[in-house]
mmCIF file of C-alpha atoms and ligand atoms in Angstrom:
data_model
loop_
_atom_site.group_PDB
_atom_site.id
_atom_site.type_symbol
_atom_site.label_atom_id
_atom_site.label_comp_id
_atom_site.label_asym_id
_atom_site.label_seq_id
_atom_site.Cartn_x
_atom_site.Cartn_y
_atom_site.Cartn_z
ATOM 1 C CA MET D 1 4.630 13.375 -29.398
ATOM 2 C CA ASN D 2 2.403 12.257 -26.480
ATOM 3 C CA ARG D 3 3.641 13.059 -22.970
ATOM 4 C CA ILE D 4 3.570 9.973 -20.717
ATOM 5 C CA LEU D 5 3.362 10.121 -16.961
ATOM 6 C CA VAL D 6 4.330 7.032 -15.040
ATOM 7 C CA GLU D 7 2.636 6.792 -11.729
ATOM 8 C CA PHE D 8 4.874 4.293 -10.017
ATOM 9 C CA ALA D 9 3.844 2.717 -6.776
ATOM 10 C CA HIS D 10 6.310 0.153 -5.089
ATOM 11 C CA PRO D 11 6.620 0.304 -1.343
ATOM 12 C CA ALA D 12 9.823 -1.724 -1.164
ATOM 13 C CA ILE D 13 11.886 -0.853 -4.307
ATOM 14 C CA GLN D 14 15.167 -1.876 -2.572
ATOM 15 C CA LYS D 15 13.939 -5.479 -2.576
ATOM 16 C CA SER D 16 12.470 -5.268 -6.172
ATOM 17 C CA ARG D 17 13.608 -7.780 -8.697
ATOM 18 C CA ILE D 18 11.219 -6.881 -11.540
ATOM 19 C CA ASN D 19 9.999 -3.370 -11.251
ATOM 20 C CA ARG D 20 13.347 -1.773 -10.582
ATOM 21 C CA ARG D 21 14.610 -3.118 -13.842
ATOM 22 C CA LEU D 22 11.304 -2.013 -15.677
ATOM 23 C CA ILE D 23 11.788 1.557 -14.330
ATOM 24 C CA GLN D 24 15.386 1.709 -15.200
ATOM 25 C CA ALA D 25 14.492 0.913 -18.747
ATOM 26 C CA VAL D 26 11.985 3.843 -19.245
ATOM 27 C CA LYS D 27 13.007 6.579 -16.793
ATOM 28 C CA GLU D 28 15.407 8.389 -19.157
ATOM 29 C CA LEU D 29 13.011 8.286 -22.194
ATOM 30 C CA GLU D 30 12.284 11.671 -23.634
ATOM 31 C CA ASN D 31 8.670 12.914 -22.929
ATOM 32 C CA VAL D 32 8.339 10.248 -20.133
ATOM 33 C CA THR D 33 7.819 11.580 -16.542
ATOM 34 C CA LEU D 34 8.536 9.184 -13.692
ATOM 35 C CA ASN D 35 6.470 9.919 -10.666
ATOM 36 C CA ASP D 36 7.699 7.599 -7.790
ATOM 37 C CA LEU D 37 4.869 7.998 -5.455
ATOM 38 C CA TYR D 38 6.346 6.088 -2.451
ATOM 39 C CA GLU D 39 9.635 8.048 -2.808
ATOM 40 C CA LYS D 40 7.765 11.257 -2.873
ATOM 41 C CA TYR D 41 5.058 10.564 -0.269
ATOM 42 C CA PRO D 42 6.500 7.979 2.253
ATOM 43 C CA ASP D 43 4.149 9.375 4.908
ATOM 44 C CA PHE D 44 1.096 9.270 2.433
ATOM 45 C CA PHE D 45 0.454 12.968 2.531
ATOM 46 C CA ILE D 46 -0.239 13.580 -1.040
ATOM 47 C CA ASP D 47 -0.010 17.152 -2.538
ATOM 48 C CA VAL D 48 -3.325 16.927 -4.460
ATOM 49 C CA LYS D 49 -2.907 20.155 -6.486
ATOM 50 C CA LYS D 50 0.532 19.220 -7.606
ATOM 51 C CA GLU D 51 -0.611 15.730 -8.573
ATOM 52 C CA GLN D 52 -3.610 17.149 -10.544
ATOM 53 C CA GLN D 53 -1.228 19.647 -12.239
ATOM 54 C CA LEU D 54 1.042 16.768 -13.350
ATOM 55 C CA LEU D 55 -1.856 14.830 -14.809
ATOM 56 C CA LEU D 56 -2.923 17.935 -16.861
ATOM 57 C CA GLU D 57 0.592 18.120 -18.238
ATOM 58 C CA HIS D 58 0.466 14.630 -19.750
ATOM 59 C CA ASP D 59 -1.538 12.678 -22.314
ATOM 60 C CA ILE D 60 -1.082 9.096 -21.258
ATOM 61 C CA ILE D 61 -1.069 7.981 -17.617
ATOM 62 C CA VAL D 62 0.608 4.651 -16.531
ATOM 63 C CA TRP D 63 -0.393 2.997 -13.336
ATOM 64 C CA HIS D 64 2.684 0.944 -12.712
ATOM 65 C CA HIS D 65 2.929 -1.338 -9.630
ATOM 66 C CA PRO D 66 3.384 -4.867 -8.443
ATOM 67 C CA PHE D 67 0.095 -6.735 -7.994
ATOM 68 C CA TYR D 68 -0.643 -6.887 -4.310
ATOM 69 C CA TRP D 69 -3.661 -8.680 -3.078
ATOM 70 C CA TYR D 70 -5.093 -8.632 -6.569
ATOM 71 C CA SER D 71 -4.981 -4.865 -6.692
ATOM 72 C CA ALA D 72 -2.337 -2.037 -6.233
ATOM 73 C CA PRO D 73 -0.173 -1.142 -3.302
ATOM 74 C CA ALA D 74 -2.060 1.234 -0.890
ATOM 75 C CA LEU D 75 -0.455 4.453 -1.920
ATOM 76 C CA LEU D 76 -1.770 4.205 -5.412
ATOM 77 C CA LYS D 77 -5.278 3.682 -4.004
ATOM 78 C CA GLU D 78 -4.794 6.708 -1.787
ATOM 79 C CA TRP D 79 -3.632 8.782 -4.755
ATOM 80 C CA MET D 80 -6.803 7.704 -6.629
ATOM 81 C CA ASP D 81 -9.116 8.514 -3.678
ATOM 82 C CA LEU D 82 -7.500 12.005 -3.266
ATOM 83 C CA VAL D 83 -6.606 13.086 -6.736
ATOM 84 C CA LEU D 84 -9.421 11.711 -8.926
ATOM 85 C CA VAL D 85 -12.033 13.775 -7.206
ATOM 86 C CA HIS D 86 -15.571 14.649 -8.246
ATOM 87 C CA GLY D 87 -16.072 17.905 -10.074
ATOM 88 C CA TRP D 88 -12.403 17.533 -11.313
ATOM 89 C CA ALA D 89 -11.908 14.125 -12.587
ATOM 90 C CA TYR D 90 -15.510 12.868 -13.043
ATOM 91 C CA GLY D 91 -19.028 14.006 -12.592
ATOM 92 C CA GLU D 92 -20.975 16.431 -14.849
ATOM 93 C CA HIS D 93 -18.419 19.318 -14.525
ATOM 94 C CA GLY D 94 -15.393 17.035 -13.872
ATOM 95 C CA ARG D 95 -13.809 16.615 -17.284
ATOM 96 C CA MET D 96 -10.207 17.532 -16.708
ATOM 97 C CA LEU D 97 -8.839 14.135 -17.800
ATOM 98 C CA GLU D 98 -11.202 13.629 -20.697
ATOM 99 C CA GLY D 99 -9.622 12.116 -23.713
ATOM 100 C CA LYS D 100 -6.350 10.940 -21.953
ATOM 101 C CA THR D 101 -5.296 7.261 -22.141
ATOM 102 C CA VAL D 102 -4.497 4.828 -19.154
ATOM 103 C CA LEU D 103 -2.220 1.986 -19.151
ATOM 104 C CA SER D 104 -1.792 -0.524 -16.206
ATOM 105 C CA VAL D 105 1.715 -2.031 -16.016
ATOM 106 C CA ILE D 106 1.924 -4.728 -13.348
ATOM 107 C CA SER D 107 3.979 -7.559 -12.296
ATOM 108 C CA THR D 108 2.450 -10.731 -10.563
ATOM 109 C CA GLY D 109 3.830 -13.480 -8.528
ATOM 110 C CA GLY D 110 1.253 -15.760 -10.248
ATOM 111 C CA ARG D 111 2.004 -17.303 -13.551
ATOM 112 C CA LEU D 112 -0.331 -16.699 -16.501
ATOM 113 C CA GLU D 113 -2.047 -20.155 -16.095
ATOM 114 C CA VAL D 114 -3.219 -19.338 -12.472
ATOM 115 C CA TYR D 115 -5.114 -16.304 -13.730
ATOM 116 C CA SER D 116 -8.014 -18.369 -15.409
ATOM 117 C CA LYS D 117 -11.306 -19.766 -14.471
ATOM 118 C CA GLU D 118 -9.659 -23.133 -13.835
ATOM 119 C CA GLY D 119 -6.485 -21.806 -12.239
ATOM 120 C CA ARG D 120 -5.801 -21.057 -8.590
ATOM 121 C CA ASN D 121 -6.753 -17.467 -8.824
ATOM 122 C CA ARG D 122 -10.044 -18.315 -10.565
ATOM 123 C CA PHE D 123 -10.200 -15.013 -12.450
ATOM 124 C CA SER D 124 -8.213 -13.434 -15.251
ATOM 125 C CA ILE D 125 -6.023 -10.384 -14.751
ATOM 126 C CA GLN D 126 -8.389 -8.427 -16.971
ATOM 127 C CA GLU D 127 -11.213 -9.271 -14.460
ATOM 128 C CA PHE D 128 -9.103 -8.278 -11.430
ATOM 129 C CA LEU D 129 -8.311 -4.970 -13.147
ATOM 130 C CA VAL D 130 -11.991 -4.001 -13.743
ATOM 131 C CA PRO D 131 -11.969 -1.253 -10.799
ATOM 132 C CA PHE D 132 -8.991 0.400 -12.651
ATOM 133 C CA LYS D 133 -10.622 0.132 -15.951
ATOM 134 C CA GLN D 134 -13.980 1.537 -14.796
ATOM 135 C CA SER D 135 -12.185 4.378 -12.752
ATOM 136 C CA ALA D 136 -10.561 5.451 -16.024
ATOM 137 C CA ASN D 137 -13.773 5.160 -17.886
ATOM 138 C CA LEU D 138 -15.626 7.182 -15.327
ATOM 139 C CA CYS D 139 -12.991 9.833 -15.882
ATOM 140 C CA ARG D 140 -13.648 9.704 -19.635
ATOM 141 C CA MET D 141 -10.276 8.135 -20.252
ATOM 142 C CA GLU D 142 -9.558 5.176 -22.431
ATOM 143 C CA TYR D 143 -8.238 2.168 -20.610
ATOM 144 C CA LEU D 144 -5.767 -0.010 -22.642
ATOM 145 C CA PRO D 145 -5.181 -3.739 -22.157
ATOM 146 C CA PRO D 146 -2.625 -4.055 -19.523
ATOM 147 C CA PHE D 147 1.242 -4.730 -19.906
ATOM 148 C CA VAL D 148 1.843 -7.617 -17.465
ATOM 149 C CA VAL D 149 4.932 -9.420 -16.158
ATOM 150 C CA HIS D 150 3.658 -12.767 -14.888
ATOM 151 C CA GLY D 151 5.748 -15.160 -12.720
ATOM 152 C CA ALA D 152 7.748 -12.556 -11.019
ATOM 153 C CA HIS D 153 9.560 -14.903 -8.732
ATOM 154 C CA THR D 154 10.442 -17.604 -11.266
ATOM 155 C CA ILE D 155 11.263 -15.817 -14.474
ATOM 156 C CA SER D 156 15.045 -15.664 -15.332
ATOM 157 C CA ASP D 157 17.215 -12.559 -15.504
ATOM 158 C CA ASN D 158 17.142 -12.745 -19.255
ATOM 159 C CA GLU D 159 13.333 -12.803 -19.366
ATOM 160 C CA ILE D 160 13.403 -9.701 -17.061
ATOM 161 C CA SER D 161 15.560 -7.935 -19.455
ATOM 162 C CA GLU D 162 13.252 -8.822 -22.321
ATOM 163 C CA TYR D 163 10.240 -7.562 -20.362
ATOM 164 C CA ALA D 164 12.159 -4.318 -19.528
ATOM 165 C CA GLU D 165 13.021 -3.831 -23.343
ATOM 166 C CA ASN D 166 9.364 -4.547 -24.280
ATOM 167 C CA TYR D 167 8.120 -1.965 -21.677
ATOM 168 C CA LYS D 168 10.424 0.609 -23.234
ATOM 169 C CA LYS D 169 9.096 -0.368 -26.645
ATOM 170 C CA ALA D 170 5.470 -0.102 -25.413
ATOM 171 C CA LEU D 171 6.043 3.476 -24.058
ATOM 172 C CA THR D 172 7.866 4.349 -27.216
ATOM 173 C CA MET D 173 5.032 3.176 -29.343
ATOM 174 C CA LEU D 174 2.387 5.041 -27.264
ATOM 175 C CA ARG D 175 4.558 8.240 -27.294
ATOM 176 C CA SER D 176 4.435 8.436 -30.987
ATOM 177 C CA ASP D 177 0.971 6.974 -31.470
ATOM 178 C CA ALA D 178 2.522 4.127 -33.393
ATOM 179 C CA VAL D 179 -0.146 1.624 -32.115
ATOM 180 C CA ASP D 180 -2.738 -0.057 -34.017
ATOM 181 C CA ARG D 181 -5.613 0.845 -31.656
ATOM 182 C CA ASP D 182 -8.129 -1.504 -33.214
ATOM 183 C CA ARG D 183 -5.686 -4.541 -32.791
ATOM 184 C CA LEU D 184 -4.715 -3.292 -29.408
ATOM 185 C CA MET D 185 -8.170 -3.002 -28.010
ATOM 186 C CA LYS D 186 -8.969 -6.673 -29.090
ATOM 187 C CA ALA D 187 -5.732 -7.897 -27.491
ATOM 188 C CA ALA D 188 -5.852 -9.482 -23.899
ATOM 189 C CA TYR D 189 -2.405 -7.813 -23.043
ATOM 190 C CA PHE D 190 -0.507 -4.951 -24.431
ATOM 191 C CA ASN D 191 2.528 -7.288 -24.449
ATOM 192 C CA ASP D 192 0.837 -9.146 -27.501
ATOM 193 C CA LEU D 193 1.377 -6.060 -29.730
ATOM 194 C CA ILE D 194 5.098 -5.866 -29.227
ATOM 195 C CA GLU D 195 7.209 -7.729 -31.859
HETATM 196 C C1 FMN Q 1 1.795 -7.780 -0.039
HETATM 197 C C2 FMN Q 1 1.941 -8.588 -1.265
HETATM 198 C C3 FMN Q 1 0.855 -9.036 -1.889
HETATM 199 C C4 FMN Q 1 0.899 -9.786 -3.118
HETATM 200 N N1 FMN Q 1 -0.239 -10.163 -3.730
HETATM 201 C C5 FMN Q 1 -0.048 -10.840 -4.983
HETATM 202 C C6 FMN Q 1 -1.279 -11.139 -5.654
HETATM 203 O O1 FMN Q 1 -2.508 -10.825 -5.271
HETATM 204 N N2 FMN Q 1 -1.231 -11.837 -6.715
HETATM 205 C C7 FMN Q 1 0.107 -12.207 -7.320
HETATM 206 O O2 FMN Q 1 0.083 -12.817 -8.335
HETATM 207 N N3 FMN Q 1 1.168 -11.829 -6.625
HETATM 208 C C8 FMN Q 1 1.053 -11.089 -5.529
HETATM 209 N N4 FMN Q 1 2.257 -10.713 -4.793
HETATM 210 C C9 FMN Q 1 3.542 -10.969 -5.480
HETATM 211 C C10 FMN Q 1 3.965 -9.710 -6.011
HETATM 212 O O3 FMN Q 1 3.161 -9.247 -7.118
HETATM 213 C C11 FMN Q 1 5.543 -9.831 -6.565
HETATM 214 O O4 FMN Q 1 6.313 -10.048 -5.441
HETATM 215 C C12 FMN Q 1 5.924 -8.563 -7.349
HETATM 216 O O5 FMN Q 1 5.239 -8.453 -8.564
HETATM 217 C C13 FMN Q 1 7.382 -8.747 -7.728
HETATM 218 O O6 FMN Q 1 7.849 -7.476 -8.179
HETATM 219 P P1 FMN Q 1 9.171 -6.735 -7.633
HETATM 220 O O7 FMN Q 1 10.261 -7.731 -7.837
HETATM 221 O O8 FMN Q 1 9.359 -5.507 -8.330
HETATM 222 O O9 FMN Q 1 8.986 -6.621 -6.153
HETATM 223 C C14 FMN Q 1 2.135 -10.073 -3.639
HETATM 224 C C15 FMN Q 1 3.253 -9.672 -2.850
HETATM 225 C C16 FMN Q 1 3.238 -8.924 -1.674
HETATM 226 C C17 FMN Q 1 4.509 -8.562 -1.039
#
């Protein structure tokens, strides 16, 4: 069974409509560790050694956050800056993360149709996520198509429940390697693989 580490970054979880529900759905899963970064480091003083040790203990890393300014909330970026360092995570002798898998799990205010060439945001989600994908690749990790909840402010409670259930299914599939990797890597979204 793969061990999954959810690196969760939400600066205002008490106001969250979407991600609180997603987290509730997966936090008790066996072999899934929830690492709530804003809860742990409200002052941004990250314990780098501890965070690196956590990474070593897991096979699949999830970067889970609401989409803020076409990117992640600041603490996840700080975590990347400090934890994924040269000589450890990347570089000729930095191979500690080699062979692991990364999945981005994000919620966006914008609906799917605004994330296109013709839409208001002009680029697809996959294009906005390139820095995450390439950061994973630089660390010799495989970056999967993202699991995305679009239209965070307008979807119904029932739709949120469905997304939460599907997030749980996604992690369960990854945990037991029950994913058709060829099909997955051709998909735009991880969501497309969930029945
Ligand atoms: C500071 C900030 C920046 C945001 N930037 C974006 C953005 O770039 N694109 C987008 O689609 N939504 C954006 N949003 C909307 C959030 O993605 C949305 O509120 C969040 O996904 C909802 O999840 P929650 O209910 O768990 O907070 C932004 C929201 C905030 C507060």
